[in-house]
CSV table of C-alpha atoms in Angstrom, one decimal:
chain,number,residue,atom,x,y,z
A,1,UNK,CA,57.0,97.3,130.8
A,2,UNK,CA,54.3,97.5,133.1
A,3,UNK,CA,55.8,99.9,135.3
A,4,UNK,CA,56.5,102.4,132.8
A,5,UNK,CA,52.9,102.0,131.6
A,6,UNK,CA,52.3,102.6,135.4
A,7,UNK,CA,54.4,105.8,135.5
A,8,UNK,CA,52.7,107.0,132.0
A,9,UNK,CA,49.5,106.9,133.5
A,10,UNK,CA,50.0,108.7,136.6
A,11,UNK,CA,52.0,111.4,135.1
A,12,UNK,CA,49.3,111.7,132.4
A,13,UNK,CA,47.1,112.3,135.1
A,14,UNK,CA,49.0,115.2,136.5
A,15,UNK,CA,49.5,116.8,133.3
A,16,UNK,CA,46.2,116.5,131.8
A,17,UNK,CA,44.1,119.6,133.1
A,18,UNK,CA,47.4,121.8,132.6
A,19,UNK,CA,47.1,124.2,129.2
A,20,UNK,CA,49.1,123.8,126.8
A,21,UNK,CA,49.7,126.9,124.5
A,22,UNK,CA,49.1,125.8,120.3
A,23,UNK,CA,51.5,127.5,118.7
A,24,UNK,CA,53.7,126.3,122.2
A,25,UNK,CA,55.5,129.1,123.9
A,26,UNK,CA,57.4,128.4,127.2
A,27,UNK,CA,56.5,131.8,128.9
A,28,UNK,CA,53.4,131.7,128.4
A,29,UNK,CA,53.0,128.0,129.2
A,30,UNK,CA,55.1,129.0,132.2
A,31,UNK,CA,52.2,131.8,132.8
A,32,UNK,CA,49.5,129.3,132.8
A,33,UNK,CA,51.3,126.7,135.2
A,34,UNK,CA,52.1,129.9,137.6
A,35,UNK,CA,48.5,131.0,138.1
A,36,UNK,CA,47.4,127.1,138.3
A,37,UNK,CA,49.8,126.8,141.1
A,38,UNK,CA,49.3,130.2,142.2
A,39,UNK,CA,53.0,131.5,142.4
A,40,UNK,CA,54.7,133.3,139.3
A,41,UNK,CA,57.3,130.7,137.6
A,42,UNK,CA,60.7,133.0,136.6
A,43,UNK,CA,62.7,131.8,133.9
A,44,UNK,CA,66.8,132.1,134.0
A,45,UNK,CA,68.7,131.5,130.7
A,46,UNK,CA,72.2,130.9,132.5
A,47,UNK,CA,75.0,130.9,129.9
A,48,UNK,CA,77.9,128.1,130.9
A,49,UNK,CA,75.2,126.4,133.3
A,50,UNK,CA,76.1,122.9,132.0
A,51,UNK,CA,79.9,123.3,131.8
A,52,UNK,CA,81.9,120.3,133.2
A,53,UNK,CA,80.5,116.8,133.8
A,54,UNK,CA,78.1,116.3,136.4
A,55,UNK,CA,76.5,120.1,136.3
A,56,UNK,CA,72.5,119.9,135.7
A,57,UNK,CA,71.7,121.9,132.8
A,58,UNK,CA,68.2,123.4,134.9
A,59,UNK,CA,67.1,123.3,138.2
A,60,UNK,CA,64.2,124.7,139.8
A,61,UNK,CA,64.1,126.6,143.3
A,62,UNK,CA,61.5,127.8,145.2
A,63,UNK,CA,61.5,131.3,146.7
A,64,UNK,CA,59.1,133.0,149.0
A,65,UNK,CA,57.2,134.8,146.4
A,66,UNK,CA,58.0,133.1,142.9
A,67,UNK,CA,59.5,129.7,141.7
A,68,UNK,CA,62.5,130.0,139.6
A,69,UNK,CA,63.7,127.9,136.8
A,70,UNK,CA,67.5,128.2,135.9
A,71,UNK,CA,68.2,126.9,132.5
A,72,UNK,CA,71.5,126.2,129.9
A,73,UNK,CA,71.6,129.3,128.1
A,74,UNK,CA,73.9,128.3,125.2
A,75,UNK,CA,71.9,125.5,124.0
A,76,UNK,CA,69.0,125.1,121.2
A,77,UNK,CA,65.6,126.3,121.6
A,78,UNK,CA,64.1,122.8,121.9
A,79,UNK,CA,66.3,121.6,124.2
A,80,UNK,CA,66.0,124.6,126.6
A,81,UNK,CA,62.0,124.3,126.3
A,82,UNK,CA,62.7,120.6,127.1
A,83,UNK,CA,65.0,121.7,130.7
A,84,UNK,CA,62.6,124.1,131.4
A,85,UNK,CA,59.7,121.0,131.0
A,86,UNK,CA,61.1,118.9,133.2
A,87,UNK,CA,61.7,121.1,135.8
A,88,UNK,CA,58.2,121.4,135.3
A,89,UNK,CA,57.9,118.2,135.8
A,90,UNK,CA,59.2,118.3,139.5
A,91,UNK,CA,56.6,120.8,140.2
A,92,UNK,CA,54.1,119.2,138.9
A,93,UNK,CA,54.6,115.5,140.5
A,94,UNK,CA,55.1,118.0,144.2
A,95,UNK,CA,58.8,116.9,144.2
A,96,UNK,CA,60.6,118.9,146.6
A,97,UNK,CA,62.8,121.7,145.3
A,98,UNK,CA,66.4,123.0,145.1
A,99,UNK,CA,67.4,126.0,147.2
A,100,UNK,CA,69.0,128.8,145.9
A,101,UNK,CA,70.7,131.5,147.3
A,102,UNK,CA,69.7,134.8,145.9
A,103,UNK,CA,72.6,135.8,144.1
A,104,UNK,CA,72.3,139.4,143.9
A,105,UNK,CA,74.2,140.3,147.0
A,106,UNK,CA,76.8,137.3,145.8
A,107,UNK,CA,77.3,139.1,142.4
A,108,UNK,CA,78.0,142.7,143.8
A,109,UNK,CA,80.3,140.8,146.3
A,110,UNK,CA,82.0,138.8,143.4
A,111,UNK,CA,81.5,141.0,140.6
A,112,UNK,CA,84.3,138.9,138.5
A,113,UNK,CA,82.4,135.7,138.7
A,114,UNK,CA,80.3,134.4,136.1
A,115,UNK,CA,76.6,134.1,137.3
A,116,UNK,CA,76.5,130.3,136.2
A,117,UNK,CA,79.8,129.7,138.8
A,118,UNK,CA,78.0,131.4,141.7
A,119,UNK,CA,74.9,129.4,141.1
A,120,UNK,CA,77.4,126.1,141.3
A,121,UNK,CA,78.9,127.3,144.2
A,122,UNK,CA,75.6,128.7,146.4
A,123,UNK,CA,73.0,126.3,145.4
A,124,UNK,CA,71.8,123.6,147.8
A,125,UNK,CA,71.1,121.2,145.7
A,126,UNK,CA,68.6,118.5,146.5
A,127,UNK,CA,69.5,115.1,145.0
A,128,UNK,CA,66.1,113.6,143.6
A,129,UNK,CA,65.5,110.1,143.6
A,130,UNK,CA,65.9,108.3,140.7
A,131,UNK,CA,62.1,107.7,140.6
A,132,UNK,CA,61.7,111.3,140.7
A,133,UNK,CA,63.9,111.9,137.7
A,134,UNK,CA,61.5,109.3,135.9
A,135,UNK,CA,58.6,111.1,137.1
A,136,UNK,CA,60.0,114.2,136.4
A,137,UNK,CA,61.2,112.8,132.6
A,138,UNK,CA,57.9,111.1,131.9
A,139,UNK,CA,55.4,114.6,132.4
A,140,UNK,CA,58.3,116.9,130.2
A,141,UNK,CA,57.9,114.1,127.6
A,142,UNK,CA,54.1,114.1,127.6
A,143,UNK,CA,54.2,118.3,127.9
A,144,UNK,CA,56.7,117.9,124.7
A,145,UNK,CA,54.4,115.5,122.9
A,146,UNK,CA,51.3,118.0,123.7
A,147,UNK,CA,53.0,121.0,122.7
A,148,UNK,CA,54.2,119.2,119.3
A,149,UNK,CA,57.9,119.8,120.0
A,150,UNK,CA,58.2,116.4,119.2
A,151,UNK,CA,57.2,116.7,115.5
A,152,UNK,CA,59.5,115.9,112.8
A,153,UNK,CA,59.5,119.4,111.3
A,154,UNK,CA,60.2,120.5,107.6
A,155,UNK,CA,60.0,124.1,106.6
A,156,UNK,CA,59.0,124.8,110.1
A,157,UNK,CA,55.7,123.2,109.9
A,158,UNK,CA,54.5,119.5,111.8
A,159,UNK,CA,54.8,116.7,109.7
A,160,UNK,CA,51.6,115.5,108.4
A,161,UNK,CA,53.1,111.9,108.9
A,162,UNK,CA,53.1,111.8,112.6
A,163,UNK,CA,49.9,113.2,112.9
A,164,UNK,CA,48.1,110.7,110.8
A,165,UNK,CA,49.9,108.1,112.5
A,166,UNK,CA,48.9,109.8,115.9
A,167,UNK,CA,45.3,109.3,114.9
A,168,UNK,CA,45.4,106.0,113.4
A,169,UNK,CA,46.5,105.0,116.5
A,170,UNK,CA,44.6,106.8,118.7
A,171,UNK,CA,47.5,108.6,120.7
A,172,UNK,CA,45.3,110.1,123.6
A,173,UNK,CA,47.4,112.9,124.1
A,174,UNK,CA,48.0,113.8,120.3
A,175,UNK,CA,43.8,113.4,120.2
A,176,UNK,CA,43.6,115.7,123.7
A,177,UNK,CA,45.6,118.5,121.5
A,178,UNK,CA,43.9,118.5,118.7
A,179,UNK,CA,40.4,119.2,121.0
């Protein structure tokens, strides 16, 4: 228990200067982290990204000019805000990134390939640790919780009920959003 409270801590510390856009949107969220870092952040929906067992569902890669974020396009909103996050999440904790073959000469080359199977079959993909997962895990579920994806939602709108029991117990990060 100790450690995770550990891990909380210093990944609350990484994501607490980083704006987070109320009502949340990922590309402008995206926006903010790009000019913090000073490289533009690219998001790639990527339909099929997640087919078969074993494939991630996002990965991030790091060009010369931009960092891009490849993400499950035939999923829920919320769960592709939540890829995108923890990919996030790698940047953020200064984990090292994938490589990734531009793919531009590989789909005029293999024009009958879907884009998703020529992302499988050119990325170099860097296995993180499994501390870096964690890390990784533990800031996308402090940017959900601070964007309010988290919320129990009915009609579209937070529930009061979690955010009275944010404040009666004095959830920092629900308290950080609300200032």
């Amino acid at each position: 228990m100790r450690e995770l409270r550990r891990l909380r801590a210093s990944c609350y510390e990484r994501v607490r200067g980083v704006p987070v856009p109320q009502p949340f949107d990922l590309q402008q969220f995206l926006a903010s982290v790009g000019e913090h870092r000073g490289r533009r952040i690219k998001l790639i929906l990527v339909p099929g990204l997640a087919a078969g067992d074993g494939f991630a569902s996002g990965w991030w890669s790091k060009l010369d000019d931009e960092d891009r974020i490849y993400v499950e396009q035939d999923t829920s909103p919320l769960h592709r805000d939540a890829i995108a996050l923890h990919e996030v999440g790698h940047m953020l904790c200064d984990h090292y990134p994938d490589e990734v073959l531009d793919t531009t000469a590989l789909r005029q080359a293999l024009p009958d390939l879907e884009p998703a199977a020529l992302a499988h079959m050119f990325a170099t993909r860097h296995s993180y640790s499994k501390i870096e997962e964690r890390e990784a895990e533990m800031v996308a579920s402090l940017l959900i919780e601070r964007a309010g994806l988290g919320h129990a939602r009915l009609d579209g709108k937070p529930s009061m009920v979690i955010d009275r029991l944010g404040e009666a117990l004095g959830h920092p990060l629900r308290d950080e959003r609300r200032g």
